[in-house]
Tab-separated table of C-alpha atoms and ligand atoms in Angstrom:
chain	number	residue	atom	x	y	z
A	131	UNK	CA	-23.995	19.681	6.786
A	132	UNK	CA	-21.350	17.673	8.601
A	133	UNK	CA	-17.982	17.352	6.957
A	134	UNK	CA	-16.880	14.025	5.520
A	135	UNK	CA	-13.137	13.609	5.956
A	136	UNK	CA	-11.150	11.565	3.451
A	137	UNK	CA	-9.943	9.568	6.477
A	138	UNK	CA	-11.015	9.792	10.131
A	139	UNK	CA	-8.810	7.783	12.492
A	140	UNK	CA	-10.605	9.047	15.589
A	141	UNK	CA	-13.674	6.989	14.697
A	142	UNK	CA	-11.629	3.785	14.847
A	143	UNK	CA	-9.931	4.870	18.041
A	144	UNK	CA	-13.340	5.099	19.724
A	145	UNK	CA	-13.737	1.367	19.078
A	146	UNK	CA	-10.320	0.166	20.261
A	147	UNK	CA	-8.909	3.087	22.267
A	148	UNK	CA	-9.804	1.905	25.784
A	149	UNK	CA	-8.109	-1.466	25.227
A	150	UNK	CA	-5.047	0.151	23.630
A	151	UNK	CA	-4.670	2.557	26.557
A	152	UNK	CA	-4.915	-0.272	29.084
A	153	UNK	CA	-2.425	-2.555	27.343
A	154	UNK	CA	-0.064	0.338	26.514
A	155	UNK	CA	0.168	1.135	30.190
A	156	UNK	CA	1.056	-2.503	30.897
A	157	UNK	CA	3.884	-2.336	28.341
A	158	UNK	CA	5.129	0.970	29.770
A	159	UNK	CA	5.229	-0.524	33.251
A	160	UNK	CA	6.851	-3.789	32.080
A	161	UNK	CA	10.200	-2.188	31.240
A	162	UNK	CA	10.463	-4.352	28.082
A	163	UNK	CA	10.165	-2.111	25.047
A	164	UNK	CA	11.690	-3.668	21.927
A	165	UNK	CA	11.198	-7.082	20.239
A	166	UNK	CA	9.296	-8.722	23.077
A	167	UNK	CA	6.295	-10.993	23.445
A	168	UNK	CA	3.868	-8.586	21.760
A	169	UNK	CA	6.120	-8.323	18.694
A	170	UNK	CA	6.404	-12.130	18.547
A	171	UNK	CA	2.634	-12.578	18.838
A	172	UNK	CA	2.071	-9.964	16.128
A	173	UNK	CA	4.639	-11.606	13.830
A	174	UNK	CA	2.859	-14.911	14.241
A	175	UNK	CA	-0.602	-13.421	13.672
A	176	UNK	CA	0.310	-11.393	10.596
A	177	UNK	CA	2.296	-14.275	9.063
A	178	UNK	CA	-0.707	-16.579	9.500
A	179	UNK	CA	-3.098	-14.054	7.983
A	180	UNK	CA	-0.688	-13.694	5.050
A	181	UNK	CA	-0.434	-17.443	4.481
A	182	UNK	CA	3.268	-17.385	5.424
A	183	UNK	CA	5.372	-19.316	7.909
A	184	UNK	CA	7.473	-16.324	8.964
A	185	UNK	CA	6.839	-12.738	10.059
A	186	UNK	CA	9.658	-10.297	10.826
A	187	UNK	CA	8.674	-7.034	12.523
A	188	UNK	CA	10.603	-3.934	11.463
A	189	UNK	CA	10.476	-0.181	12.030
A	190	UNK	CA	8.336	0.759	8.997
A	191	UNK	CA	7.239	-0.352	5.537
A	192	UNK	CA	10.064	1.443	3.742
A	193	UNK	CA	12.673	-0.406	5.796
A	194	UNK	CA	10.789	-3.630	5.033
A	195	UNK	CA	11.325	-2.981	1.304
A	196	UNK	CA	15.015	-2.182	1.761
A	197	UNK	CA	15.600	-5.275	3.903
A	198	UNK	CA	13.656	-7.482	1.464
A	199	UNK	CA	15.849	-6.340	-1.425
A	200	UNK	CA	19.004	-6.809	0.646
A	201	UNK	CA	17.852	-10.305	1.618
A	202	UNK	CA	17.427	-11.025	-2.100
A	203	UNK	CA	21.041	-9.852	-2.590
A	204	UNK	CA	20.089	-6.770	-4.616
A	205	UNK	CA	22.952	-4.286	-4.662
A	206	UNK	CA	24.916	-1.787	-6.744
A	207	UNK	CA	24.777	-2.441	-10.490
A	208	UNK	CA	21.533	-4.413	-10.293
A	209	UNK	CA	18.208	-3.447	-11.823
A	210	UNK	CA	14.798	-3.919	-10.193
A	211	UNK	CA	11.603	-3.729	-12.214
A	212	UNK	CA	8.633	-1.965	-10.639
A	213	UNK	CA	5.793	0.455	-11.271
A	214	UNK	CA	6.079	4.232	-11.425
A	215	UNK	CA	2.516	4.603	-10.137
A	216	UNK	CA	3.141	3.992	-6.431
A	217	UNK	CA	4.311	5.725	-3.288
A	218	UNK	CA	7.929	6.873	-3.538
A	219	UNK	CA	9.135	4.315	-0.972
A	220	UNK	CA	8.923	1.470	-3.496
A	221	UNK	CA	11.553	3.015	-5.756
A	222	UNK	CA	13.491	4.709	-2.937
A	223	UNK	CA	14.186	1.278	-1.471
A	224	UNK	CA	15.668	0.139	-4.790
A	225	UNK	CA	17.834	3.260	-5.062
A	226	UNK	CA	18.933	3.031	-1.418
A	227	UNK	CA	20.240	-0.491	-2.087
A	228	UNK	CA	22.376	1.022	-4.843
A	229	UNK	CA	20.273	-0.555	-7.594
A	230	UNK	CA	18.427	1.075	-10.487
A	231	UNK	CA	14.620	1.260	-10.546
A	232	UNK	CA	13.292	0.221	-13.960
A	233	UNK	CA	9.751	1.458	-14.412
A	234	UNK	CA	7.165	-0.469	-16.384
A	235	UNK	CA	3.785	0.992	-17.365
A	236	UNK	CA	0.524	0.019	-15.640
A	237	UNK	CA	-2.611	-1.796	-16.686
A	238	UNK	CA	-5.058	1.128	-16.930
A	239	UNK	CA	-7.897	-0.964	-15.460
A	240	UNK	CA	-6.207	-2.074	-12.233
A	241	UNK	CA	-3.557	0.688	-11.843
A	242	UNK	CA	-1.059	-2.151	-11.180
A	243	UNK	CA	2.077	-3.085	-13.138
A	244	UNK	CA	1.189	-4.463	-16.586
A	245	UNK	CA	2.619	-8.004	-16.603
A	246	UNK	CA	2.711	-8.065	-20.406
A	247	UNK	CA	5.336	-5.280	-20.397
A	248	UNK	CA	7.710	-6.878	-17.879
A	249	UNK	CA	9.583	-9.298	-20.181
A	250	UNK	CA	10.799	-6.531	-22.502
A	251	UNK	CA	12.230	-4.605	-19.523
A	252	UNK	CA	14.426	-7.502	-18.369
A	253	UNK	CA	18.187	-7.205	-18.976
A	254	UNK	CA	21.226	-9.172	-17.817
A	255	UNK	CA	21.322	-6.880	-14.771
A	256	UNK	CA	17.731	-7.480	-13.627
A	257	UNK	CA	17.635	-9.078	-10.171
A	258	UNK	CA	14.073	-8.646	-8.915
A	259	UNK	CA	10.536	-7.419	-9.558
A	260	UNK	CA	8.455	-5.408	-7.071
A	261	UNK	CA	4.750	-5.555	-7.903
A	262	UNK	CA	2.666	-3.178	-5.758
A	263	UNK	CA	-0.877	-4.180	-4.804
A	264	UNK	CA	-2.010	-0.580	-5.208
A	265	UNK	CA	-5.121	0.720	-3.422
A	266	UNK	CA	-5.623	-2.798	-1.976
A	267	UNK	CA	-6.116	-4.444	-5.387
A	268	UNK	CA	-3.842	-7.484	-5.973
A	269	UNK	CA	-1.459	-7.332	-8.935
A	270	UNK	CA	-1.752	-10.098	-11.527
A	271	UNK	CA	0.701	-12.463	-9.817
A	272	UNK	CA	-0.066	-15.552	-11.931
A	273	UNK	CA	1.369	-13.701	-14.908
A	274	UNK	CA	4.281	-12.169	-12.984
A	275	UNK	CA	5.642	-15.271	-11.220
A	276	UNK	CA	6.278	-17.416	-14.346
A	277	UNK	CA	8.279	-14.525	-15.893
A	278	UNK	CA	10.309	-14.252	-12.683
A	279	UNK	CA	10.965	-18.001	-12.564
A	280	UNK	CA	11.971	-18.118	-16.217
A	281	UNK	CA	14.585	-15.371	-15.704
A	282	UNK	CA	15.605	-16.418	-12.177
A	283	UNK	CA	14.367	-13.170	-10.572
A	284	UNK	CA	13.146	-12.644	-7.012
A	285	UNK	CA	9.697	-11.169	-6.464
A	286	UNK	CA	9.163	-8.757	-3.568
A	287	UNK	CA	5.488	-7.915	-3.059
A	288	UNK	CA	4.850	-4.366	-1.886
A	289	UNK	CA	1.832	-5.271	0.241
A	290	UNK	CA	1.742	-1.964	2.135
A	291	UNK	CA	-1.800	-1.234	0.944
A	292	UNK	CA	-3.321	-4.704	0.645
A	293	UNK	CA	-3.050	-6.656	3.902
A	294	UNK	CA	-5.902	-9.190	3.910
A	295	UNK	CA	-6.555	-9.082	0.144
A	296	UNK	CA	-6.984	-12.330	-1.794
A	297	UNK	CA	-5.748	-13.294	-5.254
A	298	UNK	CA	-7.438	-16.444	-6.551
A	299	UNK	CA	-8.192	-17.370	-2.950
A	300	UNK	CA	-4.603	-16.880	-1.743
A	301	UNK	CA	-3.554	-13.982	0.514
A	302	UNK	CA	-1.355	-11.246	-0.929
A	303	UNK	CA	2.016	-11.546	0.745
A	304	UNK	CA	2.202	-15.301	0.099
A	305	UNK	CA	2.471	-15.018	-3.686
A	306	UNK	CA	6.079	-13.851	-4.186
A	307	UNK	CA	9.368	-14.648	-2.430
A	308	UNK	CA	8.906	-12.072	0.324
A	309	UNK	CA	6.352	-9.343	1.052
A	310	UNK	CA	6.489	-5.953	2.767
A	311	UNK	CA	3.726	-4.605	4.977
A	312	UNK	CA	3.372	-1.090	6.367
A	313	UNK	CA	1.467	-0.319	9.555
A	314	UNK	CA	1.628	3.439	8.997
A	315	UNK	CA	-1.437	4.836	10.815
A	316	UNK	CA	-3.474	5.387	7.631
A	317	UNK	CA	-3.042	1.829	6.317
A	318	UNK	CA	-5.797	-0.800	6.670
A	319	UNK	CA	-4.047	-2.102	9.790
A	320	UNK	CA	-2.482	1.004	11.295
A	321	UNK	CA	-0.241	1.477	14.327
A	322	UNK	CA	-0.112	4.551	16.575
A	323	UNK	CA	3.127	5.543	14.867
A	324	UNK	CA	5.519	3.912	12.408
A	325	UNK	CA	5.762	0.130	12.134
A	326	UNK	CA	6.233	-2.508	9.447
A	327	UNK	CA	6.665	-6.209	8.795
A	328	UNK	CA	8.018	-8.708	6.303
A	329	UNK	CA	6.351	-12.030	5.637
A	330	UNK	CA	7.794	-14.954	3.712
A	331	UNK	CA	7.397	-18.681	3.247
A	332	UNK	CA	11.180	-19.062	3.014
A	333	UNK	CA	13.092	-19.972	6.193
A	334	UNK	CA	16.333	-18.797	4.564
A	335	UNK	CA	14.999	-15.341	3.702
A	336	UNK	CA	13.429	-15.041	7.173
A	337	UNK	CA	16.750	-15.870	8.813
A	338	UNK	CA	18.594	-13.275	6.719
A	339	UNK	CA	15.939	-10.643	7.490
A	340	UNK	CA	16.266	-11.203	11.238
A	341	UNK	CA	19.986	-10.729	10.881
A	342	UNK	CA	19.628	-7.555	8.812
A	343	UNK	CA	17.069	-5.828	11.058
A	344	UNK	CA	19.415	-6.043	14.064
A	345	UNK	CA	22.896	-4.959	12.977
A	346	UNK	CA	23.746	-8.253	11.277
A	347	UNK	CA	23.994	-9.826	14.701
A	348	UNK	CA	22.945	-13.362	15.619
A	349	UNK	CA	25.026	-13.695	18.765
A	350	UNK	CA	25.127	-10.417	20.688
A	351	UNK	CA	28.074	-8.212	19.636
A	352	UNK	CA	29.196	-10.619	16.922
A	353	UNK	CA	28.293	-9.040	13.553
A	354	UNK	CA	28.090	-11.320	10.528
A	355	UNK	CA	27.362	-8.511	8.089
A	356	UNK	CA	26.582	-4.798	7.978
A	357	UNK	CA	22.918	-4.557	8.914
A	358	UNK	CA	20.412	-1.966	10.061
A	359	UNK	CA	18.648	-0.844	13.181
A	360	UNK	CA	15.082	-1.564	12.129
A	361	UNK	CA	13.325	-3.191	15.044
A	362	UNK	CA	9.663	-3.102	15.979
A	363	UNK	CA	8.764	-1.881	19.445
A	364	UNK	CA	6.334	-3.337	21.948
A	365	UNK	CA	4.116	-0.243	22.145
A	366	UNK	CA	3.318	-0.357	18.434
A	367	UNK	CA	3.028	-4.149	18.475
A	368	UNK	CA	0.491	-4.161	21.296
A	369	UNK	CA	-1.731	-1.603	19.538
A	370	UNK	CA	-1.558	-3.646	16.324
A	371	UNK	CA	-2.288	-6.894	18.186
A	372	UNK	CA	-5.454	-5.365	19.603
A	373	UNK	CA	-6.556	-4.222	16.154
A	374	UNK	CA	-5.607	-7.429	14.309
A	375	UNK	CA	-8.800	-9.419	15.136
A	376	UNK	CA	-10.880	-6.558	13.728
A	377	UNK	CA	-9.087	-6.418	10.373
A	378	UNK	CA	-11.221	-8.956	8.524
A	379	UNK	CA	-14.437	-7.211	9.567
A	380	UNK	CA	-13.017	-3.797	8.738
A	381	UNK	CA	-11.965	-4.990	5.279
A	382	UNK	CA	-15.428	-6.492	4.736
A	383	UNK	CA	-16.940	-3.141	5.665
A	384	UNK	CA	-14.674	-1.411	3.109
A	385	UNK	CA	-15.923	-3.866	0.459
A	386	UNK	CA	-19.514	-3.081	1.361
A	387	UNK	CA	-18.872	0.673	1.059
A	388	UNK	CA	-17.003	0.165	-2.235
A	389	UNK	CA	-19.980	-1.658	-3.719
A	390	UNK	CA	-22.270	1.226	-2.721
A	391	UNK	CA	-19.865	3.709	-4.340
A	392	UNK	CA	-19.701	1.679	-7.558
A	393	UNK	CA	-23.470	1.268	-7.728
A	394	UNK	CA	-24.192	4.957	-7.038
A	395	UNK	CA	-21.509	6.230	-9.428
A	396	UNK	CA	-22.618	3.973	-12.283
A	397	UNK	CA	-25.042	6.761	-13.263
A	398	UNK	CA	-22.381	9.454	-13.288
A	399	UNK	CA	-21.047	10.176	-16.789
A	400	UNK	CA	-17.377	11.092	-16.962
A	401	UNK	CA	-16.523	9.080	-13.854
A	402	UNK	CA	-15.001	5.601	-14.120
A	403	UNK	CA	-15.458	3.498	-11.003
A	404	UNK	CA	-12.581	1.114	-10.187
A	405	UNK	CA	-13.258	-2.320	-11.689
A	406	UNK	CA	-12.420	-5.400	-9.634
A	407	UNK	CA	-10.041	-7.753	-11.458
A	408	UNK	CA	-11.422	-11.295	-11.892
A	409	UNK	CA	-10.694	-13.757	-9.063
A	410	UNK	CA	-9.514	-11.060	-6.657
A	411	UNK	CA	-10.876	-9.866	-3.332
A	412	UNK	CA	-9.477	-6.344	-2.866
A	413	UNK	CA	-9.383	-4.626	0.518
A	414	UNK	CA	-10.068	-1.087	-0.767
A	415	UNK	CA	-7.256	0.734	0.961
A	416	UNK	CA	-8.461	3.487	-1.349
A	417	UNK	CA	-11.589	3.832	-3.447
A	418	UNK	CA	-10.145	5.552	-6.493
A	419	UNK	CA	-12.145	6.840	-9.428
A	420	UNK	CA	-10.973	8.220	-12.735
A	421	UNK	CA	-12.405	11.603	-13.659
A	422	UNK	CA	-12.413	12.069	-17.429
A	423	UNK	CA	-12.004	15.432	-19.165
A	424	UNK	CA	-9.177	17.937	-18.956
A	425	UNK	CA	-8.956	19.612	-15.564
A	426	UNK	CA	-12.096	17.862	-14.326
A	427	UNK	CA	-10.369	15.885	-11.568
A	428	UNK	CA	-8.966	19.021	-9.942
A	429	UNK	CA	-12.263	20.818	-10.367
A	430	UNK	CA	-14.181	17.965	-8.725
A	431	UNK	CA	-11.728	17.890	-5.825
A	432	UNK	CA	-12.014	21.657	-5.251
A	433	UNK	CA	-15.802	21.659	-5.415
A	434	UNK	CA	-16.135	18.619	-3.134
A	435	UNK	CA	-13.899	20.416	-0.620
A	436	UNK	CA	-16.201	23.461	-0.800
A	437	UNK	CA	-19.019	21.130	0.335
A	438	UNK	CA	-16.939	19.763	3.217
A	439	UNK	CA	-16.052	16.490	1.455
A	440	UNK	CA	-12.410	15.418	1.530
A	441	UNK	CA	-10.628	13.568	-1.268
A	442	UNK	CA	-7.013	12.840	-2.193
A	443	UNK	CA	-4.958	12.324	-5.290
A	444	UNK	CA	-2.698	9.269	-4.989
A	445	UNK	CA	-0.390	10.063	-6.772
A	446	UNK	CA	-0.303	13.326	-8.726
A	447	UNK	CA	3.245	12.871	-10.122
A	448	UNK	CA	4.443	9.416	-11.182
A	449	UNK	CA	7.873	8.459	-9.874
A	450	UNK	CA	9.634	8.527	-13.262
A	451	UNK	CA	8.795	12.261	-13.505
A	452	UNK	CA	9.812	13.157	-9.934
A	453	UNK	CA	12.878	15.336	-9.319
A	454	UNK	CA	14.268	12.599	-7.048
A	455	UNK	CA	14.464	10.203	-9.999
A	456	UNK	CA	15.430	12.707	-12.719
A	457	UNK	CA	18.865	11.012	-12.860
A	458	UNK	CA	17.156	8.107	-14.643
A	459	UNK	CA	16.560	10.430	-17.607
A	460	UNK	CA	12.838	9.888	-18.156
A	461	UNK	CA	10.568	12.368	-19.878
A	462	UNK	CA	6.823	12.921	-20.128
A	463	UNK	CA	5.266	10.406	-22.487
A	464	UNK	CA	7.521	7.484	-21.497
A	465	UNK	CA	4.755	5.712	-19.547
A	466	UNK	CA	1.442	6.844	-21.064
A	467	UNK	CA	-0.968	4.733	-18.980
A	468	UNK	CA	0.765	5.801	-15.758
A	469	UNK	CA	0.749	9.469	-16.726
A	470	UNK	CA	-2.907	9.453	-17.698
A	471	UNK	CA	-3.815	7.785	-14.383
A	472	UNK	CA	-1.865	10.455	-12.488
A	473	UNK	CA	-3.931	13.129	-14.285
A	474	UNK	CA	-7.284	11.466	-13.659
A	475	UNK	CA	-7.318	9.620	-10.324
A	476	UNK	CA	-9.151	10.816	-7.249
A	477	UNK	CA	-9.568	8.801	-4.060
A	478	UNK	CA	-12.856	9.356	-2.248
A	479	UNK	CA	-13.415	8.970	1.525
A	480	UNK	CA	-12.869	5.323	2.521
A	481	UNK	CA	-12.609	3.805	5.990
A	482	UNK	CA	-14.625	1.084	7.733
A	483	UNK	CA	-16.421	3.529	10.025
A	484	UNK	CA	-17.795	5.593	7.129
A	485	UNK	CA	-21.581	5.173	6.850
A	486	UNK	CA	-23.578	4.150	3.780
A	487	UNK	CA	-25.385	7.498	4.064
A	488	UNK	CA	-22.101	9.374	3.885
A	489	UNK	CA	-21.018	7.393	0.821
A	490	UNK	CA	-24.308	8.228	-0.878
A	491	UNK	CA	-23.817	11.900	-0.062
A	492	UNK	CA	-20.329	11.848	-1.625
A	493	UNK	CA	-21.778	10.179	-4.737
A	494	UNK	CA	-24.668	12.633	-5.018
A	495	UNK	CA	-22.294	15.589	-4.673
A	496	UNK	CA	-19.879	14.079	-7.215
A	497	UNK	CA	-22.652	13.456	-9.739
A	498	UNK	CA	-24.062	16.976	-9.340
A	499	UNK	CA	-20.638	18.605	-9.702
A	500	UNK	CA	-19.750	16.578	-12.815
A	501	UNK	CA	-23.155	17.261	-14.439
A	502	UNK	CA	-22.841	21.018	-13.875
A	503	UNK	CA	-19.216	21.083	-15.000
A	504	UNK	CA	-20.035	19.207	-18.201
A	505	UNK	CA	-22.788	21.710	-18.975
A	506	UNK	CA	-20.560	24.732	-18.247
A	507	UNK	CA	-16.893	24.024	-19.061
A	508	UNK	CA	-14.369	25.455	-16.591
A	509	UNK	CA	-13.379	29.031	-17.508
A	510	UNK	CA	-16.317	29.504	-19.921
A	511	UNK	CA	-17.845	32.140	-17.651
A	512	UNK	CA	-21.509	32.579	-16.831
A	513	UNK	CA	-23.776	34.122	-19.449
A	514	UNK	CA	-24.796	37.753	-18.854
B	264	PLP	C1	2.920	3.275	2.850
B	264	PLP	C2	3.631	2.646	1.736
B	264	PLP	C3	4.981	2.288	1.825
B	264	PLP	C4	5.897	2.686	2.953
B	264	PLP	O1	5.480	2.360	4.208
B	264	PLP	P1	5.982	3.231	5.482
B	264	PLP	O2	5.552	2.388	6.630
B	264	PLP	O3	5.304	4.532	5.416
B	264	PLP	O4	7.461	3.357	5.393
B	264	PLP	C5	5.554	1.594	0.769
B	264	PLP	N1	4.845	1.304	-0.330
B	264	PLP	C6	3.556	1.668	-0.479
B	264	PLP	C7	2.832	1.299	-1.720
B	264	PLP	C8	2.914	2.359	0.541
B	264	PLP	O5	1.645	2.717	0.383
């Protein structure tokens, strides 16, 4: 049987590769490599898709988070509320600005920050909130924004995994004060290397971000503040521009595959398919199930791999229990919903070029493995 990779970027390259190679050659021959017409066109296109007036291209999604926090005047002594169940970059950005990440537990259904726990985490030092639209599922922004307004906090959306998603009909990225997008190759809109963008409705924040990404310089060699070198280059921008018109169709294809997964897995005991929150249109950056029962997630992953089926665990260790954040003094048990998700989640193959037949094969294999494992617990040994 053919293998089913957890992600196969070569399939997408077959669709767009010829055009990317042609236009890349044009950029190479043009002699203009950084912040040119392709970057501008991409900024305009991504801002529009995100329901924002401004797009600011930067070097990667992590830089986008750092610059967003800096533009919101987050610095040493400040606290920023976020989720512990995310990629490390979300909290790294807070720490790199000199601020303290304050982790709030998740809603076990959506894997996103639980808005009902935010208010009790706010102190006099709190400056901002970073909700993450994890796995392409929008966070509950209509509950988060009123809390932010009441306490005069900025909201930075980590939209690295959810470009194109809708929350109550509005695009993620347009719901907070500023949003961060990653074009890392594995994201729903992926470059051929590192790239990122910020989008915002605020002209003031956009202006500050443009300053910060280029050494705090508005007029060449006159530096208004200490900034960064975080510019987007024309080679990445041209590849992303070619892919941009496909994004809506690709996201629709992910939704189609997700509905097949959910239907097929509804008969599999011990597996919880990801529910879709009301009034949201997720973009299924990942299709992530929960596998119930001690050790069952790891067992499923190992046995799927033995059948040539890839899967990934995003993320096995929540940030509050990572060595990098041990200085915050957390211990196991502090964030129960987050910790239980980290023990149970498994992301199955998901990309627009995956076929319905492949999804059904993953589901059949998953169901068979879980049924057998439930009948014979791990380590029980065969009779005889
Ligand atoms: C990918 C990702 C980032 C960082 O983006 P890079 O472009 O890799 O720097 C930040 N937050 C989340 C949730 C991500 O998935």
